[in-house]
mmCIF file of C-alpha atoms and ligand atoms in Angstrom:
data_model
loop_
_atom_site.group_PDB
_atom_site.id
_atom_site.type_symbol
_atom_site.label_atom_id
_atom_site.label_comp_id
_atom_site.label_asym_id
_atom_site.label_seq_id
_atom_site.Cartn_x
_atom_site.Cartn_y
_atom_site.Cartn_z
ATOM 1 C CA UNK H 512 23.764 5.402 8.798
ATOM 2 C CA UNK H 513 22.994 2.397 6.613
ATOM 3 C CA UNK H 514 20.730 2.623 3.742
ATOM 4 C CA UNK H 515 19.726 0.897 0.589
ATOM 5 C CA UNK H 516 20.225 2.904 -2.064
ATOM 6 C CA UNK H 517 19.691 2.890 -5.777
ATOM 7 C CA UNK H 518 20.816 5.230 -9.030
ATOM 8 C CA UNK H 519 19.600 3.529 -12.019
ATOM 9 C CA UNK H 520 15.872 1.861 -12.487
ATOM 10 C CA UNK H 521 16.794 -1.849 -13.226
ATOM 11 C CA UNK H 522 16.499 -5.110 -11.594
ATOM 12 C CA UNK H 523 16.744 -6.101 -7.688
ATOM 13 C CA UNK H 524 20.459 -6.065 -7.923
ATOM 14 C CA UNK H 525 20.292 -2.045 -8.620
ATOM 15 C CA UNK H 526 19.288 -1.841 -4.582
ATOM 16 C CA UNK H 527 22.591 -2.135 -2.782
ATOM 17 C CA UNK H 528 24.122 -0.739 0.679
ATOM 18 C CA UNK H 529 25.525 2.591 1.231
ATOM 19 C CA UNK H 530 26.950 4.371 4.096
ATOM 20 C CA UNK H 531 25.274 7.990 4.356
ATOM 21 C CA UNK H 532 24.685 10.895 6.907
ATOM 22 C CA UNK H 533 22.156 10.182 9.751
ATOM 23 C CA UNK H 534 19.983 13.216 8.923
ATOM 24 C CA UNK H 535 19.385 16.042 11.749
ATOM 25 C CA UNK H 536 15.363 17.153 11.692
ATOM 26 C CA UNK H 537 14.888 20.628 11.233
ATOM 27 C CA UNK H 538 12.547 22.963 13.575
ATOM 28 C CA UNK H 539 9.344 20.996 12.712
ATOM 29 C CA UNK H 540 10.549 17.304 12.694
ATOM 30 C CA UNK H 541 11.653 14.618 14.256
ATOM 31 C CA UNK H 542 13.956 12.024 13.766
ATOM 32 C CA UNK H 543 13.026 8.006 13.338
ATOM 33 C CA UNK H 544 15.012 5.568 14.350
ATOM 34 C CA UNK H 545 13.752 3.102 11.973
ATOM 35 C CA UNK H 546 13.045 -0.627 13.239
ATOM 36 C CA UNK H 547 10.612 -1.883 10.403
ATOM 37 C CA UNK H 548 10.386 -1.237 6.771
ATOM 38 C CA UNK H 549 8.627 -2.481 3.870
ATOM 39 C CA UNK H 550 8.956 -3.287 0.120
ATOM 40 C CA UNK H 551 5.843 -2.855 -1.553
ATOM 41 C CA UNK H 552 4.477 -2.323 -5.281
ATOM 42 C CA UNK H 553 4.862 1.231 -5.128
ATOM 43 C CA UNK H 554 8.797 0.671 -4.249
ATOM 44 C CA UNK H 555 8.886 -2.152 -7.532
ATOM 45 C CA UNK H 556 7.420 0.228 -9.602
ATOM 46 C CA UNK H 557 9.749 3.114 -8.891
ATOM 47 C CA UNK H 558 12.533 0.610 -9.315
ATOM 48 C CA UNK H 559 11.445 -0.516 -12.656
ATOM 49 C CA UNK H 560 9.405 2.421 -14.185
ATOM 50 C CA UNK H 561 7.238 -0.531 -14.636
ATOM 51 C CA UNK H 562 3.771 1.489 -14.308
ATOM 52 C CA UNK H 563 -0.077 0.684 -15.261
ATOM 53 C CA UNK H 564 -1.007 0.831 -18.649
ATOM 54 C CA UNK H 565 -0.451 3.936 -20.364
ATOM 55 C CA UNK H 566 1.409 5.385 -17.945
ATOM 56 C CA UNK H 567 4.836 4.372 -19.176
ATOM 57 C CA UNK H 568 5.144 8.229 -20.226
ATOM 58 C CA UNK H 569 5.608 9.857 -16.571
ATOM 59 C CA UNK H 570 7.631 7.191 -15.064
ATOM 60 C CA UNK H 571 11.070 9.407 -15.536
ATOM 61 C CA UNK H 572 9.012 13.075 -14.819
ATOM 62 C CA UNK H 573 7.811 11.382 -11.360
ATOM 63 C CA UNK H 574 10.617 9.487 -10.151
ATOM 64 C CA UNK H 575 14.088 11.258 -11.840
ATOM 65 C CA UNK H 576 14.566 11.992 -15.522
ATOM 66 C CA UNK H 577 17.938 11.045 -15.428
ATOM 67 C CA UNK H 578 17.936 8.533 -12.785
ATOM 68 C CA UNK H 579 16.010 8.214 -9.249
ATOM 69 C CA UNK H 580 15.950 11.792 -7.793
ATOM 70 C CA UNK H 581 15.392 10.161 -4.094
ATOM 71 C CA UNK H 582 17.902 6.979 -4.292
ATOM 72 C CA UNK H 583 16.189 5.494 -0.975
ATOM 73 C CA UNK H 584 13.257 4.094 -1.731
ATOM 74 C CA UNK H 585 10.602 2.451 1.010
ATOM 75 C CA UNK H 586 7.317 4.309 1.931
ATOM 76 C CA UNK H 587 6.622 3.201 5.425
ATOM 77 C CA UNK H 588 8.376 2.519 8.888
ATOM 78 C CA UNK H 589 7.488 2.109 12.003
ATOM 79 C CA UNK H 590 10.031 3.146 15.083
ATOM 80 C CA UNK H 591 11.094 5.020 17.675
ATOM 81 C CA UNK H 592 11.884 8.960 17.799
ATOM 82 C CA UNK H 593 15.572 9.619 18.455
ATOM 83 C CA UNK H 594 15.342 13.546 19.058
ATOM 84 C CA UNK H 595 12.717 16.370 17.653
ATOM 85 C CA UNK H 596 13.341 19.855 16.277
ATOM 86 C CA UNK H 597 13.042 22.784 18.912
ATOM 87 C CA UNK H 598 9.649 23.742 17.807
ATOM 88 C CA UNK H 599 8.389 19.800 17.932
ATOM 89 C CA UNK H 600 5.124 19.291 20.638
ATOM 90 C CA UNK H 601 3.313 16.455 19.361
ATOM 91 C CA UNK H 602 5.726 14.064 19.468
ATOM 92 C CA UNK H 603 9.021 12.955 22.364
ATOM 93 C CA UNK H 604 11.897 11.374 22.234
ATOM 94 C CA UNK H 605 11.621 7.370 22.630
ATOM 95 C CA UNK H 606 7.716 7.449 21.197
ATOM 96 C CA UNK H 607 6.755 4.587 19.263
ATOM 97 C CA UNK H 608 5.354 5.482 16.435
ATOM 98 C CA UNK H 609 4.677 3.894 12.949
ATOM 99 C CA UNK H 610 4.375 6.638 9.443
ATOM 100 C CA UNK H 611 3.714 6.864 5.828
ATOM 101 C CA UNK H 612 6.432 9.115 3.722
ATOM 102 C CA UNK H 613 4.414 7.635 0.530
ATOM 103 C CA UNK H 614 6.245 8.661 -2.790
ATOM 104 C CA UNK H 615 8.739 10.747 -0.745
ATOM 105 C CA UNK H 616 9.795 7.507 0.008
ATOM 106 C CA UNK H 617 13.681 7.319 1.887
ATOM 107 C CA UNK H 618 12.427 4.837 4.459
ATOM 108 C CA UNK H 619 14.980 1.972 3.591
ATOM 109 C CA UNK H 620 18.013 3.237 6.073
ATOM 110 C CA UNK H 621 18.274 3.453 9.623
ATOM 111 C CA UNK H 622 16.631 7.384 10.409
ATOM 112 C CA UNK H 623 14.209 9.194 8.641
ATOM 113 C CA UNK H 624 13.313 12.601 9.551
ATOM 114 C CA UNK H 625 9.310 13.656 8.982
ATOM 115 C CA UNK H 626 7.521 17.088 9.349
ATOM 116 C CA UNK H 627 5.578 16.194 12.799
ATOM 117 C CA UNK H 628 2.682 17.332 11.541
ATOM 118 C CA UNK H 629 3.311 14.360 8.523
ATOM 119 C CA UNK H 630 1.679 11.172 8.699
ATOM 120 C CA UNK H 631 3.052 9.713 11.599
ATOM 121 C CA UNK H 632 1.322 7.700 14.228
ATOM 122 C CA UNK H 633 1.720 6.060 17.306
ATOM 123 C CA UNK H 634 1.861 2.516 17.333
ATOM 124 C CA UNK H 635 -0.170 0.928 18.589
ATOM 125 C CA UNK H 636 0.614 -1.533 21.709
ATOM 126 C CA UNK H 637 -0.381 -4.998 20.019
ATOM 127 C CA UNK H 638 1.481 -4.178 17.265
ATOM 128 C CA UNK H 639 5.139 -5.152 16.606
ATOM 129 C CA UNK H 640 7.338 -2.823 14.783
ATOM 130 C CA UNK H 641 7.358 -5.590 11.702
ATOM 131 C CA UNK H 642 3.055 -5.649 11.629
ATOM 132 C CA UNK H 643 3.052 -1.566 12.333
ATOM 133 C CA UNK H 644 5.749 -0.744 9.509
ATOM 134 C CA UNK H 645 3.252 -2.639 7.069
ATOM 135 C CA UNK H 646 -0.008 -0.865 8.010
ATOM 136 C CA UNK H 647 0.082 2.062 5.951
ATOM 137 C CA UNK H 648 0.677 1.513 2.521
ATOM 138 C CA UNK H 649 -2.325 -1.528 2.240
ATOM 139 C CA UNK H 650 -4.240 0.210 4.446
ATOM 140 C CA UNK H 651 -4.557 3.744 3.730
ATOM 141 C CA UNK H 652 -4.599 3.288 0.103
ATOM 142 C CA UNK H 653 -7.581 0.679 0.764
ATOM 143 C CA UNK H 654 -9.419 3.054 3.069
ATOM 144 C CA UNK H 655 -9.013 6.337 0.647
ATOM 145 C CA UNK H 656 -10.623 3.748 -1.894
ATOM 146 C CA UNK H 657 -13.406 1.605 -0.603
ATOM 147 C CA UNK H 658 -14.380 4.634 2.066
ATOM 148 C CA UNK H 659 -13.833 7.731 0.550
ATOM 149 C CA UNK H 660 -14.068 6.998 -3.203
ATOM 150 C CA UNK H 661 -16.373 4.482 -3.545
ATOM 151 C CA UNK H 662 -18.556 5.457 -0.570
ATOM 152 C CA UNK H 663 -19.014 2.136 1.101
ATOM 153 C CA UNK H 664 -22.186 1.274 3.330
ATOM 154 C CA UNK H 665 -22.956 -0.933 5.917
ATOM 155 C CA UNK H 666 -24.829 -4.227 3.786
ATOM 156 C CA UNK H 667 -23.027 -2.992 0.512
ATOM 157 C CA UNK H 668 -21.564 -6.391 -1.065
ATOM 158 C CA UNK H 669 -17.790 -5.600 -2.024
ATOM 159 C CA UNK H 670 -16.135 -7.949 -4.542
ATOM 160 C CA UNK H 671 -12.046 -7.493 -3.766
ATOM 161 C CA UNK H 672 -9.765 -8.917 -6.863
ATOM 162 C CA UNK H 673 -6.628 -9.239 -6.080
ATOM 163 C CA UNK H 674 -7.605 -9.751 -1.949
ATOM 164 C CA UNK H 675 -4.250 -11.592 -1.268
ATOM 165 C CA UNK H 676 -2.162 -8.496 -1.969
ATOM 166 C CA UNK H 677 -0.913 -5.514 0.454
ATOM 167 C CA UNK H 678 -4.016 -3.394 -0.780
ATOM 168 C CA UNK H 679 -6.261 -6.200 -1.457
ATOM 169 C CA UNK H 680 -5.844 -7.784 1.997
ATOM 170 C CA UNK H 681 -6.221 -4.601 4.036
ATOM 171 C CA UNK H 682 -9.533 -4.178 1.899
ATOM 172 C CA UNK H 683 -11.092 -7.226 3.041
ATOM 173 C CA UNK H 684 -10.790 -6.396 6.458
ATOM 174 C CA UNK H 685 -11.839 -2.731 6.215
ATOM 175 C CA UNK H 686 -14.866 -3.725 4.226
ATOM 176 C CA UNK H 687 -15.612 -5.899 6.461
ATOM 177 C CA UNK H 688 -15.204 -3.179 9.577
ATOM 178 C CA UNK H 689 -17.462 -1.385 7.526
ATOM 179 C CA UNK H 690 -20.497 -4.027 7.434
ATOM 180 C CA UNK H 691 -20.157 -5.351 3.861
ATOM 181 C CA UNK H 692 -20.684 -8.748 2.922
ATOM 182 C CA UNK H 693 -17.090 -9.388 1.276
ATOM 183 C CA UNK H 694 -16.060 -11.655 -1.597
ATOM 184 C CA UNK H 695 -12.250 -11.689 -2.111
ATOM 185 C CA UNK H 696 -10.795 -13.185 -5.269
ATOM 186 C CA UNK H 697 -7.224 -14.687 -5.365
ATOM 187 C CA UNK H 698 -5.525 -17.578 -6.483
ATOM 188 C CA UNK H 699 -5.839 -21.280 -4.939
ATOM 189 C CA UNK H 700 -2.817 -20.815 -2.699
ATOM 190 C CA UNK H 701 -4.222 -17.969 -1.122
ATOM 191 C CA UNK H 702 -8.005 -18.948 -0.507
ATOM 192 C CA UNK H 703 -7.420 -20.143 2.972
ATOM 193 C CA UNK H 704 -5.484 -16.227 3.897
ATOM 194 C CA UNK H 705 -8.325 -14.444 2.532
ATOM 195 C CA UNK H 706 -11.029 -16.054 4.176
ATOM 196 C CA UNK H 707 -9.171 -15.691 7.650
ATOM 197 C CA UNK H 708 -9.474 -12.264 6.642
ATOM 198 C CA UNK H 709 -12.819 -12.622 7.078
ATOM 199 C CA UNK H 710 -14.074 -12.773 3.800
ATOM 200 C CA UNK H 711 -17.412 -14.277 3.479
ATOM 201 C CA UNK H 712 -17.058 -16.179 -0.039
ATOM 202 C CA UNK H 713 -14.002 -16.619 -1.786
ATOM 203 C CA UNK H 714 -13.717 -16.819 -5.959
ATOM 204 C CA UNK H 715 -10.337 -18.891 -6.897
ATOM 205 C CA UNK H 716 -9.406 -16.847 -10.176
ATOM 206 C CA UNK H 717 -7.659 -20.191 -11.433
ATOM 207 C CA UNK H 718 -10.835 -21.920 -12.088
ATOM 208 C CA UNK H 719 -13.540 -19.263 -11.631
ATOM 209 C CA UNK H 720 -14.475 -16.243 -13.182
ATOM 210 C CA UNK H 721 -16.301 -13.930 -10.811
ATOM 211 C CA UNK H 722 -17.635 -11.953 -13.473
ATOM 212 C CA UNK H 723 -19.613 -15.519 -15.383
ATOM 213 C CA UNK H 724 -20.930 -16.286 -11.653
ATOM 214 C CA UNK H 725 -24.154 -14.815 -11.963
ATOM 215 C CA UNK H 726 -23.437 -12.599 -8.598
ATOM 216 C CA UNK H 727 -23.263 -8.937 -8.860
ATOM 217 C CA UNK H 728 -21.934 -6.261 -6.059
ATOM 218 C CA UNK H 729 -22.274 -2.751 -5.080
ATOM 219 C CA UNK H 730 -18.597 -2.362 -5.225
ATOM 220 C CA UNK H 731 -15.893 -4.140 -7.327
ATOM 221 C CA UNK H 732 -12.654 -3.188 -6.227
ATOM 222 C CA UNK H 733 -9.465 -3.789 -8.249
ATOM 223 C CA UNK H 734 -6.409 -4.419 -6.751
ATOM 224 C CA UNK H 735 -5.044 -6.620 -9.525
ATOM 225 C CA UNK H 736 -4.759 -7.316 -12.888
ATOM 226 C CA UNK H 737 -6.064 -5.385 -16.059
ATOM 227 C CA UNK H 738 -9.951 -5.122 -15.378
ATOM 228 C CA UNK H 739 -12.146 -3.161 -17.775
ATOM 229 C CA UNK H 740 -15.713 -1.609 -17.376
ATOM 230 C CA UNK H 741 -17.273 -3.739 -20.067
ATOM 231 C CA UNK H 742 -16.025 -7.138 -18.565
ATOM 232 C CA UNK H 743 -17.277 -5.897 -15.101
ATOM 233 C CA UNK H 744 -20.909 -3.862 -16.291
ATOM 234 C CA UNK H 745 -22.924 -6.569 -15.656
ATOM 235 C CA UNK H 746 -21.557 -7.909 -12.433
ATOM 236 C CA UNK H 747 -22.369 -4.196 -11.072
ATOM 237 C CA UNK H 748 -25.364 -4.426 -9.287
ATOM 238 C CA UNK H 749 -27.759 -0.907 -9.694
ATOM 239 C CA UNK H 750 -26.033 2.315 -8.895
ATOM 240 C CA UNK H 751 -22.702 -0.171 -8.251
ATOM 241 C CA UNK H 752 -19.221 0.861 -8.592
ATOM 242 C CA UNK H 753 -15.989 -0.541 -10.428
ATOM 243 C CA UNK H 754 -13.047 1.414 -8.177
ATOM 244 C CA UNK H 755 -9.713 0.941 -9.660
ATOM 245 C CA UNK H 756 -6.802 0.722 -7.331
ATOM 246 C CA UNK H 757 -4.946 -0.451 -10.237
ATOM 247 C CA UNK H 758 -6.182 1.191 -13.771
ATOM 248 C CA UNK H 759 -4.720 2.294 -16.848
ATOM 249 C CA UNK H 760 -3.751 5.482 -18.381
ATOM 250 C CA UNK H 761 -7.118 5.224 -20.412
ATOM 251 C CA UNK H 762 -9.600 4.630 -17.480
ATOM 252 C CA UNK H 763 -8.213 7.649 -15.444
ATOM 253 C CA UNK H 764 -8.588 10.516 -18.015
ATOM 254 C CA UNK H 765 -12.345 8.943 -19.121
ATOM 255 C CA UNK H 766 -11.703 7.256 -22.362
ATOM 256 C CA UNK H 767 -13.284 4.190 -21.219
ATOM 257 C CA UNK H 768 -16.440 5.526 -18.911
ATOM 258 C CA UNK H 769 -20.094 3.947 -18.420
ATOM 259 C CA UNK H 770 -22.220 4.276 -21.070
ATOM 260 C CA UNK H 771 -24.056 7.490 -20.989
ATOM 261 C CA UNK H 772 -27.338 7.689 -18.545
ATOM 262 C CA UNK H 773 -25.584 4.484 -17.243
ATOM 263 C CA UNK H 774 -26.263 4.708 -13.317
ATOM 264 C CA UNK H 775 -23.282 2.370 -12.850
ATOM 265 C CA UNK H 776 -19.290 4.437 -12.441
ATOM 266 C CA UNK H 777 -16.063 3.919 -13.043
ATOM 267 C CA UNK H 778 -13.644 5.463 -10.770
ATOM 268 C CA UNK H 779 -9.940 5.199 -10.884
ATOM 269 C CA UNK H 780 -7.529 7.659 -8.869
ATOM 270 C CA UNK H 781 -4.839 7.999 -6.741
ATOM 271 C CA UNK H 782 -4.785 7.275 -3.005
ATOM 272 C CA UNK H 783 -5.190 10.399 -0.582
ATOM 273 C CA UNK H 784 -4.411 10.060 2.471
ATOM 274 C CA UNK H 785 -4.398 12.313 6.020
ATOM 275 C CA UNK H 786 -3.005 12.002 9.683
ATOM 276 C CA UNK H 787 -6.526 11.203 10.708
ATOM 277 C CA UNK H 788 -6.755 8.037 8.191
ATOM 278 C CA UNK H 789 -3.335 6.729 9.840
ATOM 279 C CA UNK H 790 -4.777 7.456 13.084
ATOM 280 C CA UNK H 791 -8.315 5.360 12.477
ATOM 281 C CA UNK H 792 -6.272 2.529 11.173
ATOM 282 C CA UNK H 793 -3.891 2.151 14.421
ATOM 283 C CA UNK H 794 -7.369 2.430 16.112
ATOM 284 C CA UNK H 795 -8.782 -0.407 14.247
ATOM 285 C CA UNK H 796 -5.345 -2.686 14.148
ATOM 286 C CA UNK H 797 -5.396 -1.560 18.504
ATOM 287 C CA UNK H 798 -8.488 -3.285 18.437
ATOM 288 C CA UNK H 799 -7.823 -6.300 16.501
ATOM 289 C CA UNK H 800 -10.039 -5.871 13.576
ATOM 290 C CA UNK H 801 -7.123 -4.860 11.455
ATOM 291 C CA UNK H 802 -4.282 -7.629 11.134
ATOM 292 C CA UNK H 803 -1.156 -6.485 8.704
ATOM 293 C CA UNK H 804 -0.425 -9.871 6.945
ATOM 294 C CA UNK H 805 3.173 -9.979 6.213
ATOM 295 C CA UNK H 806 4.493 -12.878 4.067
ATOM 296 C CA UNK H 807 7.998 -12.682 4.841
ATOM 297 C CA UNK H 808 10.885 -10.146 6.622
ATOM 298 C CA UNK H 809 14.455 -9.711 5.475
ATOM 299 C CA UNK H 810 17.595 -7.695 7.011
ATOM 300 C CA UNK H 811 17.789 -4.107 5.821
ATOM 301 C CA UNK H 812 20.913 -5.452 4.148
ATOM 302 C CA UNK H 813 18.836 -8.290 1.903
ATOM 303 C CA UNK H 814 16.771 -5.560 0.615
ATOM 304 C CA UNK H 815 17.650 -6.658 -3.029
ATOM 305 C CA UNK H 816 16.663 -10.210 -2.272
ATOM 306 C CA UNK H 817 13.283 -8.781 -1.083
ATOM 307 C CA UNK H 818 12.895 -6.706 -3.936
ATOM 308 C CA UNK H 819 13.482 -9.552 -6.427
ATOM 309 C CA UNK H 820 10.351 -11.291 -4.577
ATOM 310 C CA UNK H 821 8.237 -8.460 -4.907
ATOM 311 C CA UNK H 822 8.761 -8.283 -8.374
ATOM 312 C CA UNK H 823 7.230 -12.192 -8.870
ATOM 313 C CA UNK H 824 3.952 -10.141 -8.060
ATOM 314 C CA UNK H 825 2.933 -13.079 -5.780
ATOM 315 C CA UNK H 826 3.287 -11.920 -2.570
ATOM 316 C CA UNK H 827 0.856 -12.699 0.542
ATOM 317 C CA UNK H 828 0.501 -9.233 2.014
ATOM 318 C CA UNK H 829 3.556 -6.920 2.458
ATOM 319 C CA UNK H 830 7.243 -8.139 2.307
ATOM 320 C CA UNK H 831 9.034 -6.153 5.626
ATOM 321 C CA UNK H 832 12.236 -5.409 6.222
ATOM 322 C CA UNK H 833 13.883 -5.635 9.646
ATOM 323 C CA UNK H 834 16.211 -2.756 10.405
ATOM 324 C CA UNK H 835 19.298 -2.488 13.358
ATOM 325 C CA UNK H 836 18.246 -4.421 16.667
ATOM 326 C CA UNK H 837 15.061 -3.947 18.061
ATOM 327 C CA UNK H 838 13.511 -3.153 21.758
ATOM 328 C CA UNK H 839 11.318 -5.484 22.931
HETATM 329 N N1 LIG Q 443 -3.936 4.074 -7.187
HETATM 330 C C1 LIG Q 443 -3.205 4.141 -6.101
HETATM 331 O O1 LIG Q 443 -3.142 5.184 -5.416
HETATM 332 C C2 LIG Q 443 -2.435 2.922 -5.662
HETATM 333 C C3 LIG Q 443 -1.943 2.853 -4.355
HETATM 334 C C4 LIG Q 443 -1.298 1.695 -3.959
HETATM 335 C C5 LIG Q 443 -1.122 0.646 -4.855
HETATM 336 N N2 LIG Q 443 -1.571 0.771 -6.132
HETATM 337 C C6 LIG Q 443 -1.416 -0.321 -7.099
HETATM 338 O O2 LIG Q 443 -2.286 -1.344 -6.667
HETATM 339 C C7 LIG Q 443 -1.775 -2.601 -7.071
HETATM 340 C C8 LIG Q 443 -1.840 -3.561 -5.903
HETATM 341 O O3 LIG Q 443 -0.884 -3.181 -4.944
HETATM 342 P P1 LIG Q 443 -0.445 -4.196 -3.823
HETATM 343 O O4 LIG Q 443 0.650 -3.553 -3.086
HETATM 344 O O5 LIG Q 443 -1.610 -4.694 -3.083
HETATM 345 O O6 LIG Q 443 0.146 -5.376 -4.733
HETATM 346 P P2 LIG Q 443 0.863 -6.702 -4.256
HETATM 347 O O7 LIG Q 443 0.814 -6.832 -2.773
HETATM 348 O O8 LIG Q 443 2.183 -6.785 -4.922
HETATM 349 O O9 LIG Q 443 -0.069 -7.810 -4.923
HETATM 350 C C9 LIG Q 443 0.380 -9.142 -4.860
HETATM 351 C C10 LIG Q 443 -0.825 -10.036 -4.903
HETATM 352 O O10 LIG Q 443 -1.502 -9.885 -6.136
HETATM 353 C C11 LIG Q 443 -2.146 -11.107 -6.446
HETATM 354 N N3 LIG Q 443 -2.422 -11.186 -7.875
HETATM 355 C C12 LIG Q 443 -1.517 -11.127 -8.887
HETATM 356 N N4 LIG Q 443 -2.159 -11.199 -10.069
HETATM 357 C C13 LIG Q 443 -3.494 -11.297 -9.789
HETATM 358 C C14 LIG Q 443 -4.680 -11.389 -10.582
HETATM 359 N N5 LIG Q 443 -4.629 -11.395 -11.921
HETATM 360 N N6 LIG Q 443 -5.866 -11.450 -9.956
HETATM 361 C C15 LIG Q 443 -5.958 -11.428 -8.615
HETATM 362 N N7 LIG Q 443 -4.871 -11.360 -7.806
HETATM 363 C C16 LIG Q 443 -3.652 -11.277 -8.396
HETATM 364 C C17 LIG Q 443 -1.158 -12.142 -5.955
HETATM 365 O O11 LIG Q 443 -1.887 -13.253 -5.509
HETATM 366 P P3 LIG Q 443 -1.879 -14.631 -6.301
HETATM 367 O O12 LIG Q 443 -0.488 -15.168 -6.157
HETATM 368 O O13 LIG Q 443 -2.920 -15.396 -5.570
HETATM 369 O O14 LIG Q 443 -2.235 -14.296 -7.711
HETATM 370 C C18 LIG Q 443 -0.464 -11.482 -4.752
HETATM 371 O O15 LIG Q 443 -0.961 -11.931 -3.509
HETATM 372 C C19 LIG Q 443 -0.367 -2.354 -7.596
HETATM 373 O O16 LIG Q 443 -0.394 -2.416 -8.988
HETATM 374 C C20 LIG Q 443 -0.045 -0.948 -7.129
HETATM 375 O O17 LIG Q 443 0.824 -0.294 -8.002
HETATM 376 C C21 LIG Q 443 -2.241 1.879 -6.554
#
């Protein structure tokens, strides 16, 4: 099969095409024949070892001391199974499905093969391969955040920095879903995206600073950008919550916290995510309140071009990549 492959952490041109195996799924999984790909922060970052403040330290542990353990990188697909292990019952062959192999990663190539009881989905009908390959990264990690972490309520107001982004952009929309009153905050190119998000007020961070507006929120949710508690403490409303999608090595072990008998948190983490939370998200994106935005698609085979776009950090949404010929 053809895959994209990379053994050294560099620039774009360290992606490049390689002829491999089509894997066989064991017992327990099945086998993807992929349609749809993405590349998304998480795949720049294991590029580059270019991670979040502080975190420069476990770039090589995580990813391959001595060069990328898993050379394919790309965290989500969506297409269709090719052929399932004997003891396989939840999924059949030709099932359209979309999944998330997260920082197992391996998704830029033709098949991937996935425990069935992974995350995988079916996609849903309204969905092409291209919108259902890019629901899972954004989403998931947006939904593990905003519902999960940060507990978010029906009239909560949500401030979303960085709303323009993968994360940020899936955010809106959940928040939304979930009854918030939503501000997103992005640059002036992107003011007219968010708000067709559905964002109710938009902050341009070019020539606005949300946190001198004299507004405050229930939730502040960073998907951008190096935010810290003490620039954001006062645009916390009571009992309100700075949640850091992106935070740095500092703000996830507790050096910088709330002061003490402050009823205002800090929470920074990593995204967790289960079949169920891929499963409410095809649900919602079935029903049209969830909308993937993808900026732009590539071939499989331009992956290094698409890479070196990702890495300008400016990207509307999630950058896809279009693999083999498609069904229609
Ligand atoms: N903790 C976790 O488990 C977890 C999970 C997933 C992702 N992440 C992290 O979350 C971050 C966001 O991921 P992503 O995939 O959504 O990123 P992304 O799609 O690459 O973000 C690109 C967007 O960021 C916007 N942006 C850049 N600088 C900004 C700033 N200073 N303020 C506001 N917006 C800004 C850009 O819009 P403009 O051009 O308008 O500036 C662009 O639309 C990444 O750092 C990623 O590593 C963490």
């Amino acid at each position: 099969m053809h895959a994209m492959v990379y053994h050294r952490y560099g620039g774009p041109d360290v992606v490049h095409l390689a002829e491999l195996p089509k894997p066989l799924p064991r017992d327990n999984e099945v086998l993807i024949r992929i349609h749809a790909t993405t590349v998304s922060s998480a795949d720049w970052r294991a590029r580059t070892l270019d991670l979040p403040g502080g975190f420069g330290f476990m770039g090589r542990p995580v990813f391959g001391f001595f060069g990328p353990r898993q050379p394919i990188l790309g965290g989500e697909l969506a297409g269709v199974i090719e052929a399932v292990g004997r003891s396989v019952t939840r999924f059949s062959v030709g099932d359209q499905v979309f999944a998330f192999a997260g920082g197992k990663f391996g998704c830029h190539a033709e098949y991937r093969t996935l425990p069935e009881d992974g995350l995988i989905t079916r996609k849903p009908a309204n969905l092409s391969f291209e919108e259902a390959a890019a629901l899972s990264f954004g989403g998931t990690t947006a939904l593990s955040f905003l519902r999960d972490k940060a507990g978010i309520r029906a009239g909560d107001k949500v401030l979303v920095i960085g709303a323009s982004g993968s994360v940020g952009a899936a955010a809106v929309q959940l928040a939304k879903h979930f009854g918030a009153e939503v501000t997103g905050v992005c640059s002036t190119a992107n003011l007219k995206l968010v708000r067709s998000l559905g964002a109710d007020r938009v902050i341009d961070y070019t020539s606005e600073d949300f946190a001198r507006s004299g507004d405050s929120w229930d939730i502040v949710l960073n998907c951008n950008g190096a935010v810290s508690f003490a620039e954001v403490e006062a645009s916390l409303r009571p009992g309100g919550r700075l949640v850091l999608v992106l935070g740095s090595f500092a703000q996830a072990v507790g050096l910088e916290r709330p002061r003490k008998g402050s009823e205002k948190r800090l929470m920074s983490s990593i995204a967790q995510v289960t079949v169920e939370d891929m499963q409410f998200l095809a649900q919602l994106a079935g029903s049209g309140a969830l909308k993937p935005v993808i900026d732009r698609v590539y071939p499989l085979a331009d992956a290094a071009e698409a890479h070196a776009y990702v890495a300008t950090g400016r990207k509307r949404g999630n950058v896809v990549l279009a693999v083999g010929s498609r069904p229609d």
